[in-house]
Short mmCIF file of C-alpha atoms in Angstrom, two decimals:
data_model
loop_
_atom_site.label_atom_id
_atom_site.label_comp_id
_atom_site.label_asym_id
_atom_site.label_seq_id
_atom_site.Cartn_x
_atom_site.Cartn_y
_atom_site.Cartn_z
CA MET A 1 152.09 9.16 33.70
CA SER A 2 149.74 10.43 36.30
CA THR A 3 150.04 9.90 40.03
CA THR A 4 147.19 10.16 42.44
CA PRO A 5 147.13 13.40 44.39
CA ARG A 6 147.09 13.08 48.17
CA LEU A 7 146.67 16.02 50.47
CA ARG A 8 147.09 16.67 54.19
CA TYR A 9 146.39 20.00 55.82
CA GLU A 10 147.53 20.67 59.38
CA GLY A 11 147.92 16.91 59.84
CA ARG A 12 144.44 16.04 58.56
CA GLU A 13 143.85 13.87 55.49
CA ILE A 14 141.86 15.85 52.89
CA PRO A 15 140.09 14.01 50.04
CA ILE A 16 141.20 15.55 46.74
CA GLU A 17 140.39 14.76 43.15
CA GLU A 18 142.79 14.75 40.24
CA GLY A 19 143.18 18.29 38.87
CA GLU A 20 141.52 19.86 41.89
CA THR A 21 143.18 22.71 43.78
CA ALA A 22 144.20 22.39 47.42
CA LEU A 23 142.00 25.41 48.18
CA SER A 24 138.91 23.74 46.73
CA ALA A 25 139.62 20.36 48.37
CA CYS A 26 140.08 22.03 51.76
CA ALA A 27 136.86 24.00 51.28
CA ARG A 28 134.97 20.77 50.55
CA ALA A 29 136.41 19.30 53.73
CA GLY A 30 135.15 22.28 55.70
CA ILE A 31 138.53 24.02 56.09
CA VAL A 32 138.42 27.67 55.10
CA ILE A 33 141.73 29.02 53.81
CA PRO A 34 141.30 32.78 53.30
CA SER A 35 141.16 33.53 49.59
CA SER A 36 140.00 36.22 47.21
CA CYS A 37 141.09 36.38 43.56
CA LEU A 38 141.48 32.62 42.87
CA SER A 39 144.09 33.46 40.22
CA GLY A 40 147.33 33.86 42.17
CA ALA A 41 147.37 37.64 42.22
CA CYS A 42 146.18 38.60 45.70
CA GLN A 43 148.21 35.99 47.62
CA SER A 44 145.56 35.78 50.38
CA CYS A 45 145.63 31.97 50.21
CA LEU A 46 149.34 31.67 50.96
CA VAL A 47 150.12 28.46 52.86
CA ARG A 48 153.29 26.46 53.43
CA ALA A 49 154.29 22.93 52.45
CA ARG A 50 155.57 20.75 55.28
CA SER A 51 156.55 17.98 52.89
CA GLY A 52 155.90 16.76 49.37
CA GLU A 53 156.46 18.13 45.90
CA ILE A 54 155.18 21.66 45.25
CA PRO A 55 153.70 22.16 41.74
CA ALA A 56 155.69 24.97 40.05
CA ALA A 57 152.48 26.75 39.06
CA ALA A 58 151.60 27.19 42.75
CA GLN A 59 154.64 29.44 43.34
CA VAL A 60 154.29 31.78 40.36
CA GLY A 61 154.92 35.35 41.41
CA LEU A 62 156.38 34.50 44.83
CA GLY A 63 159.75 35.94 45.83
CA PRO A 64 162.80 33.73 46.35
CA ALA A 65 162.51 33.84 50.17
CA LYS A 66 158.90 32.64 50.14
CA LYS A 67 159.79 29.90 47.65
CA ALA A 68 162.69 28.80 49.81
CA LEU A 69 160.36 28.56 52.81
CA GLY A 70 158.00 26.29 50.86
CA CYS A 71 155.21 28.87 50.63
CA LEU A 72 152.65 28.35 47.88
CA LEU A 73 149.30 29.62 46.68
CA ALA A 74 146.53 27.15 47.55
CA CYS A 75 144.30 28.44 44.74
CA LEU A 76 146.86 27.44 42.08
CA CYS A 77 148.08 24.29 43.78
CA ARG A 78 147.03 21.08 42.02
CA PRO A 79 149.01 18.37 43.79
CA THR A 80 150.46 15.65 41.58
CA GLY A 81 151.56 13.40 44.46
CA ALA A 82 151.52 13.46 48.23
CA LEU A 83 151.57 16.99 49.65
CA GLU A 84 151.29 18.13 53.25
CA LEU A 85 150.33 21.74 53.90
CA GLU A 86 150.09 23.98 56.94
CA ALA A 87 148.80 27.46 57.69
CA LEU A 88 151.44 30.20 57.78
CA ASP A 89 150.58 31.18 61.33
CA ALA A 90 151.25 27.64 62.53
CA SER A 91 154.18 28.73 64.63
CA SER A 92 155.91 25.99 66.51
CA GLU A 93 157.51 26.22 69.91
CA TYR A 94 160.87 24.69 70.77
CA LYS A 95 162.63 24.06 74.06
CA ALA A 96 166.16 25.40 74.50
CA THR A 97 168.74 25.92 77.23
CA ILE A 98 171.03 28.91 77.68
CA ALA A 99 174.50 27.49 76.99
CA ALA A 100 176.73 30.59 77.15
CA VAL A 101 176.57 34.33 77.79
CA GLU A 102 179.53 36.34 76.54
CA ARG A 103 180.11 40.10 76.49
CA LEU A 104 180.98 41.42 73.01
CA ALA A 105 180.81 45.18 73.67
CA PRO A 106 179.97 47.44 76.63
CA THR A 107 176.23 47.06 75.97
CA ILE A 108 176.08 43.91 73.82
CA VAL A 109 176.20 40.25 74.81
CA ARG A 110 176.17 37.08 72.77
CA VAL A 111 173.77 34.43 74.03
CA ARG A 112 174.19 30.87 72.82
CA LEU A 113 171.28 28.48 73.12
CA ARG A 114 171.45 24.70 72.99
CA MET A 115 168.32 23.37 71.31
CA ASP A 116 166.55 20.61 73.24
CA ASP A 117 164.05 20.30 70.37
CA GLU A 118 165.26 20.31 66.79
CA MET A 119 164.47 23.56 64.98
CA SER A 120 165.19 24.23 61.31
CA TYR A 121 165.90 27.85 60.40
CA ARG A 122 167.65 30.14 57.94
CA PRO A 123 170.45 32.36 59.28
CA GLY A 124 169.00 35.87 59.52
CA GLN A 125 165.44 34.80 60.43
CA PHE A 126 164.19 35.79 63.85
CA VAL A 127 162.77 33.87 66.77
CA THR A 128 160.69 34.97 69.71
CA LEU A 129 162.41 33.97 72.93
CA LEU A 130 160.08 33.19 75.82
CA ARG A 131 161.15 33.10 79.44
CA ALA A 132 159.46 30.65 81.82
CA ASP A 133 157.19 33.45 83.09
CA GLY A 134 155.99 34.24 79.56
CA LEU A 135 158.06 37.39 78.94
CA ALA A 136 158.80 37.40 75.18
CA ARG A 137 161.24 39.27 72.93
CA ALA A 138 162.28 38.75 69.31
CA TYR A 139 165.91 38.25 68.29
CA SER A 140 167.60 37.57 64.97
CA ILE A 141 169.58 34.37 64.50
CA ALA A 142 173.29 34.94 63.89
CA SER A 143 174.39 31.31 63.76
CA LEU A 144 174.42 28.74 60.96
CA PRO A 145 172.35 25.53 61.16
CA SER A 146 175.63 23.57 60.99
CA GLU A 147 176.69 25.03 64.35
CA ALA A 148 175.93 23.33 67.64
CA THR A 149 174.13 26.31 69.20
CA ILE A 150 171.78 29.12 68.20
CA GLU A 151 173.54 32.49 68.48
CA LEU A 152 171.69 35.68 69.42
CA HIS A 153 173.10 39.18 69.91
CA VAL A 154 171.39 41.07 72.70
CA ARG A 155 171.77 44.76 73.34
CA GLU A 156 171.28 45.60 76.99
CA VAL A 157 168.49 48.11 77.10
CA ARG A 158 168.43 50.36 80.17
CA GLY A 159 165.78 48.88 82.41
CA GLY A 160 165.13 46.16 79.83
CA GLN A 161 163.40 43.20 81.45
CA MET A 162 164.57 40.54 79.04
CA SER A 163 167.94 41.96 77.99
CA GLY A 164 169.00 42.61 81.59
CA TRP A 165 168.03 39.08 82.51
CA LEU A 166 169.80 37.48 79.51
CA ALA A 167 173.01 39.46 79.96
CA ASP A 168 173.70 37.89 83.35
CA PRO A 169 176.20 34.99 83.03
CA ALA A 170 174.37 33.28 85.89
CA ARG A 171 171.59 32.43 83.36
CA VAL A 172 173.61 29.59 81.86
CA GLY A 173 171.60 26.42 82.28
CA GLU A 174 168.21 28.21 82.38
CA ALA A 175 165.44 26.78 80.20
CA VAL A 176 163.71 29.00 77.62
CA ARG A 177 161.36 28.42 74.71
CA LEU A 178 161.68 29.69 71.13
CA ARG A 179 158.76 30.46 68.85
CA GLY A 180 159.19 30.77 65.10
CA PRO A 181 161.47 31.00 63.22
CA ALA A 182 160.05 33.73 61.00
CA GLY A 183 160.99 36.44 58.55
CA GLU A 184 162.36 36.60 55.01
CA CYS A 185 165.70 38.21 55.77
CA PHE A 186 168.01 35.39 54.67
CA PHE A 187 170.29 34.41 51.80
CA THR A 188 168.82 32.64 48.79
CA SER A 189 171.11 31.06 46.22
CA GLU A 190 169.31 31.74 42.92
CA ALA A 191 171.98 34.17 41.65
CA LEU A 192 175.42 33.39 43.04
CA SER A 193 177.35 35.96 41.04
CA ARG A 194 175.41 39.14 41.73
CA PRO A 195 176.70 41.67 44.27
CA LEU A 196 175.35 41.52 47.81
CA VAL A 197 175.08 44.57 50.02
CA MET A 198 174.56 44.17 53.76
CA VAL A 199 174.04 47.08 56.11
CA GLY A 200 173.51 46.57 59.81
CA VAL A 201 173.18 49.13 62.58
CA GLY A 202 173.87 48.10 66.17
CA THR A 203 172.74 44.52 66.76
CA GLY A 204 171.41 44.66 63.21
CA LEU A 205 174.75 42.92 62.63
CA ALA A 206 173.28 39.73 64.12
CA PRO A 207 171.27 38.58 61.08
CA LEU A 208 174.07 39.74 58.76
CA TRP A 209 176.71 37.72 60.65
CA GLY A 210 174.56 34.69 59.86
CA ILE A 211 173.66 35.73 56.29
CA VAL A 212 177.21 36.59 55.17
CA ARG A 213 178.63 33.28 56.40
CA ASP A 214 175.65 31.40 54.94
CA ALA A 215 176.22 33.08 51.55
CA LEU A 216 179.91 32.18 51.56
CA ALA A 217 179.15 28.61 52.67
CA GLN A 218 176.62 28.25 49.84
CA GLY A 219 179.25 29.32 47.32
CA HIS A 220 178.23 32.90 46.65
CA ALA A 221 180.81 34.14 44.14
CA GLY A 222 179.77 37.78 43.60
CA PRO A 223 181.23 40.68 45.57
CA ILE A 224 179.84 41.23 49.07
CA THR A 225 179.91 44.60 50.80
CA LEU A 226 179.15 44.52 54.51
CA LEU A 227 178.68 47.76 56.42
CA HIS A 228 178.34 47.81 60.18
CA GLY A 229 177.39 51.01 61.92
CA ALA A 230 177.15 51.93 65.59
CA ARG A 231 176.75 55.03 67.72
CA VAL A 232 180.31 54.87 69.08
CA ILE A 233 183.40 52.92 67.98
CA GLU A 234 183.33 50.70 71.10
CA ASP A 235 179.93 49.34 70.02
CA LEU A 236 181.35 47.96 66.76
CA TYR A 237 181.40 44.43 68.11
CA LEU A 238 182.75 41.26 66.41
CA ARG A 239 185.40 43.39 64.68
CA GLY A 240 188.04 40.68 64.98
CA PRO A 241 185.95 37.88 63.44
CA LEU A 242 184.60 40.22 60.74
CA THR A 243 188.10 41.37 59.79
CA ALA A 244 189.33 37.76 59.72
CA LEU A 245 186.40 36.77 57.49
CA ALA A 246 187.17 39.62 55.07
CA ARG A 247 190.84 38.64 55.00
CA ALA A 248 189.90 35.05 54.15
CA HIS A 249 187.49 36.16 51.40
CA PRO A 250 188.91 38.80 49.03
CA GLY A 251 185.42 39.32 47.57
CA LEU A 252 184.17 40.56 50.95
CA ASP A 253 184.53 44.28 51.50
CA LEU A 254 184.06 45.29 55.15
CA ARG A 255 183.22 48.89 56.08
CA LEU A 256 182.85 50.12 59.64
CA CYS A 257 181.12 53.32 60.60
CA ALA A 258 180.41 55.15 63.86
CA LEU A 259 178.46 58.30 64.56
CA HIS A 260 180.99 59.53 67.17
CA GLY A 261 184.65 58.85 67.87
CA GLU A 262 188.12 59.48 66.51
CA GLY A 263 191.58 58.01 66.07
CA ASP A 264 190.55 54.77 64.38
CA ALA A 265 191.71 54.57 60.77
CA GLU A 266 189.42 51.64 59.95
CA VAL A 267 186.24 53.41 61.03
CA THR A 268 184.44 56.06 59.03
CA ILE A 269 182.91 58.70 61.31
CA GLY A 270 179.50 59.86 60.13
CA GLU A 271 176.03 58.72 59.14
CA ILE A 272 175.91 55.14 57.91
CA ASP A 273 173.19 55.82 55.32
CA ALA A 274 175.47 58.38 53.66
CA LEU A 275 178.32 55.84 53.62
CA ALA A 276 176.00 53.12 52.31
CA LYS A 277 174.70 55.36 49.56
CA SER A 278 178.13 56.50 48.35
CA THR A 279 179.53 52.96 48.55
CA VAL A 280 176.71 51.53 46.48
CA ALA A 281 176.66 54.39 43.97
CA ALA A 282 180.26 53.47 43.07
CA MET A 283 179.55 49.74 42.82
CA PRO A 284 179.58 48.01 39.42
CA GLY A 285 176.59 45.76 38.76
CA ARG A 286 174.49 47.45 41.45
CA ALA A 287 171.31 47.25 39.34
CA SER A 288 171.31 43.47 39.86
CA ALA A 289 172.46 43.53 43.50
CA ARG A 290 170.50 42.25 46.47
CA ALA A 291 170.65 44.13 49.74
CA PHE A 292 169.88 43.29 53.35
CA VAL A 293 169.32 46.21 55.73
CA CYS A 294 168.90 45.56 59.44
CA GLY A 295 168.40 47.94 62.32
CA ASP A 296 165.71 50.04 63.96
CA PRO A 297 162.69 50.86 61.78
CA ALA A 298 163.60 54.51 61.11
CA MET A 299 167.14 53.56 60.06
CA VAL A 300 165.91 50.71 57.88
CA ALA A 301 163.54 53.11 56.09
CA ARG A 302 166.38 55.63 55.53
CA LEU A 303 168.76 52.94 54.30
CA LYS A 304 166.17 51.49 51.93
CA LYS A 305 165.57 54.88 50.40
CA GLY A 306 169.30 55.66 50.18
CA LEU A 307 170.14 52.36 48.50
CA PHE A 308 167.22 52.71 46.09
CA LEU A 309 168.34 56.21 45.08
CA ALA A 310 171.90 54.88 44.68
CA GLY A 311 170.62 52.49 42.01
CA LEU A 312 169.44 49.30 43.70
CA SER A 313 166.08 47.85 42.76
CA LEU A 314 163.60 48.31 45.60
CA ARG A 315 162.37 44.73 45.12
CA GLU A 316 165.87 43.47 45.89
CA ILE A 317 166.20 45.33 49.19
CA VAL A 318 165.27 43.04 52.08
CA GLY A 319 164.60 44.96 55.25
CA ASP A 320 164.69 43.62 58.79
CA ALA A 321 163.48 46.30 61.17
CA PHE A 322 163.51 45.47 64.85
CA VAL A 323 162.25 47.29 67.87
CA GLU A 324 163.69 47.00 71.32
CA GLY A 325 161.12 45.94 73.84
CA PRO A 326 157.92 44.02 73.32
CA ARG A 327 156.90 43.16 69.80
CA PRO A 328 154.11 40.91 68.55
CA ALA A 329 154.81 37.19 68.56
CA ALA A 330 156.73 35.83 65.61
CA ALA A 331 154.66 35.76 62.46
CA LEU A 332 155.81 35.15 58.92
CA MET B 23 145.40 49.01 17.77
CA SER B 24 147.68 48.05 20.65
CA THR B 25 148.10 50.31 23.64
CA ILE B 26 151.35 52.06 24.55
CA TYR B 27 151.41 49.69 27.53
CA GLU B 28 151.61 46.73 25.16
CA GLN B 29 154.00 48.45 22.77
CA ILE B 30 156.61 49.10 25.43
CA GLY B 31 156.44 45.56 26.79
CA GLY B 32 153.54 45.23 29.23
CA GLU B 33 153.94 44.37 32.88
CA PRO B 34 157.71 43.60 32.96
CA ALA B 35 158.46 46.92 31.28
CA MET B 36 156.23 48.70 33.80
CA SER B 37 158.25 47.26 36.67
CA ALA B 38 161.46 48.64 35.18
CA ALA B 39 159.84 51.96 34.32
CA VAL B 40 158.38 52.50 37.76
CA GLU B 41 161.77 52.14 39.46
CA LEU B 42 163.31 54.68 37.10
CA PHE B 43 160.36 57.02 37.49
CA TYR B 44 160.15 56.77 41.29
CA ARG B 45 163.92 57.30 41.63
CA LYS B 46 163.62 60.52 39.59
CA VAL B 47 160.69 61.68 41.70
CA LEU B 48 162.44 61.02 45.03
CA SER B 49 165.65 62.68 43.83
CA ASP B 50 163.81 65.88 42.87
CA GLU B 51 164.09 68.34 45.74
CA VAL B 52 161.10 70.33 44.54
CA ILE B 53 158.69 67.44 45.08
CA ALA B 54 160.55 65.00 47.38
CA ARG B 55 158.94 66.41 50.53
CA PHE B 56 155.54 65.09 49.47
CA PHE B 57 156.97 61.58 49.68
CA GLU B 58 158.56 61.86 53.14
CA GLY B 59 157.62 59.07 55.49
CA VAL B 60 155.58 57.07 52.98
CA ASP B 61 155.92 53.31 52.72
CA MET B 62 158.10 52.91 49.64
CA GLU B 63 156.76 49.52 48.54
CA ARG B 64 153.15 50.67 48.73
CA GLN B 65 153.97 53.95 47.04
CA MET B 66 155.73 52.17 44.21
CA GLY B 67 152.70 49.93 43.79
CA LYS B 68 150.63 53.06 43.32
CA GLN B 69 153.19 54.54 40.91
CA LYS B 70 152.98 51.35 38.87
CA ALA B 71 149.20 51.53 38.78
CA PHE B 72 149.53 55.16 37.65
CA LEU B 73 152.02 54.30 34.89
CA THR B 74 149.89 51.38 33.77
CA MET B 75 146.88 53.65 33.61
CA VAL B 76 148.46 56.49 31.61
CA THR B 77 149.93 54.01 29.11
CA GLY B 78 146.53 52.41 28.54
CA GLY B 79 147.16 49.15 30.41
CA PRO B 80 144.61 47.26 32.52
CA ASN B 81 143.52 49.46 35.41
CA ASN B 82 140.64 50.50 37.61
CA TYR B 83 141.20 54.23 37.48
CA THR B 84 138.60 56.54 38.92
CA GLY B 85 139.17 60.26 39.10
CA ARG B 86 137.70 60.26 42.56
CA ASN B 87 140.52 58.04 43.87
CA MET B 88 143.10 60.40 42.43
CA ARG B 89 141.34 63.40 43.97
CA ASP B 90 140.97 61.84 47.42
CA ALA B 91 144.50 60.47 47.40
CA HIS B 92 146.03 63.92 46.89
CA ALA B 93 143.64 66.10 48.88
CA HIS B 94 145.85 66.12 52.00
CA LEU B 95 148.85 67.12 49.87
CA VAL B 96 146.95 70.01 48.27
CA LYS B 97 146.42 71.33 51.81
CA THR B 98 150.20 71.34 52.35
CA GLY B 99 150.88 73.20 49.11
CA LEU B 100 150.73 70.72 46.22
CA SER B 101 150.38 72.85 43.10
CA ASP B 102 150.89 73.09 39.32
CA VAL B 103 154.67 73.38 39.75
CA HIS B 104 154.85 69.99 41.43
CA PHE B 105 152.45 68.40 38.96
CA ASP B 106 154.62 69.71 36.09
CA HIS B 107 157.71 68.14 37.63
CA VAL B 108 156.05 64.73 37.95
CA VAL B 109 154.82 64.85 34.35
CA LYS B 110 158.32 65.78 33.18
CA HIS B 111 159.87 62.84 35.09
CA LEU B 112 157.27 60.57 33.54
CA GLY B 113 158.19 61.73 30.03
CA ASP B 114 161.94 61.48 30.71
CA THR B 115 161.50 57.95 32.04
CA LEU B 116 159.71 56.77 28.92
CA LEU B 117 162.21 58.49 26.61
CA GLU B 118 165.06 56.80 28.48
CA LEU B 119 163.36 53.46 27.92
CA GLY B 120 163.28 54.17 24.19
CA VAL B 121 159.61 54.99 23.80
CA PRO B 122 159.10 57.09 20.62
CA ALA B 123 158.46 60.79 21.25
CA GLU B 124 154.94 60.79 19.77
CA LEU B 125 153.89 58.01 22.18
CA VAL B 126 155.48 59.87 25.08
CA ALA B 127 153.43 62.89 24.10
CA GLN B 128 150.25 60.76 24.22
CA VAL B 129 151.13 59.57 27.71
CA GLY B 130 151.84 63.15 28.73
CA ALA B 131 148.39 64.14 27.52
CA ALA B 132 146.81 61.30 29.51
CA ALA B 133 148.63 62.48 32.62
CA GLU B 134 147.65 66.07 31.90
CA SER B 135 143.98 65.06 31.89
CA MET B 136 144.32 64.28 35.60
CA ARG B 137 145.60 67.68 36.64
CA ALA B 138 142.27 68.96 37.94
CA ASP B 139 141.63 65.79 39.96
CA VAL B 140 145.08 65.69 41.50
CA LEU B 141 145.06 69.38 42.39
CA ASP B 142 141.46 69.14 43.66
CA ARG B 143 139.95 71.78 41.37
#
């Protein structure tokens, strides 16, 4: 049985013939999707499906995160029914309102946003938050889509324009816009029994707080090791909820680590990459584990290397490096 | 006659081999400093291309690339000692993956043929 292919790109109807690729049909319609190898190797023609059935052949060689986001290769995509595509840089903007500002640690606040526009996202992706005057900063999403608000963790940077503004409880009720969501740092459910390793430094806990609860909600059955590191013990925020989560899930192993401090039996004092490396080196099944590492770029690079040397596959280490201060607008 | 690349399992085997090989290289204190600060994903892509090449798989090797790619390292002291270590890790990796010794020796010889390019001589 054959169905007639129908194609839309960025909302425009594109005439397509049976057996023709989306790339070729778009080209005939005057839409240039960047491409090079025409065989699925270079991935220059990566686009995303808004709706419709994605032919399996169009996702060969893509990682689980890209597949989950509906990404596909236009040069291998021969639609068999109705398919609507969009460019990857088509980033949408959503209206939101600051619903709550709550201090979690001396320099960290939790900001909850009520979405005025509906936004679908994966816990652990990031959004760019725009203030009315255009000031923009990127934050990871710590909440689950089932929750009523979007949760962000904001570290107050000395002299930080956005963080200082957001940390003020008087902001409740202010309107902001979100751009995105973007990024591939999120849980995918293709292997529910493998070990998961999550390492977050500072507010690098934000994506992990979303990812770990998402994994448990999706029925992840393998062991999960979550390490949170901070400069000082007082900055290890969300300790209560993390401890409660670990108590409720025996498969979740929580490790806390601070660079400085003393007198806290639950906190390892030292470098978190050393702790991460020794923890993983002693972990059964580590060769099949997936890891998420979140923090500043230098720390993410060190953690990636440490976990790789401890026996994880580099392909299975998802890094989310963030910088405080301005960063380019959200892009996938 | 099939290449060593084909005999040990082609592309999937290369992916496994490159992780093993790169882990050995980064764990070796004698040569680790040459890999400080490099992008690990990109570097591993290059390691895979190298392994594919020395096992006779599909590749676009040119000696000039190899020479240019290592010239800045030669300036900071890259020498025969380091080259020997990398070749040894390559051989150990293949032996660990069960490649017969005579094939490993062939790969070693292919790697050896690049010594002058890598060391810019």
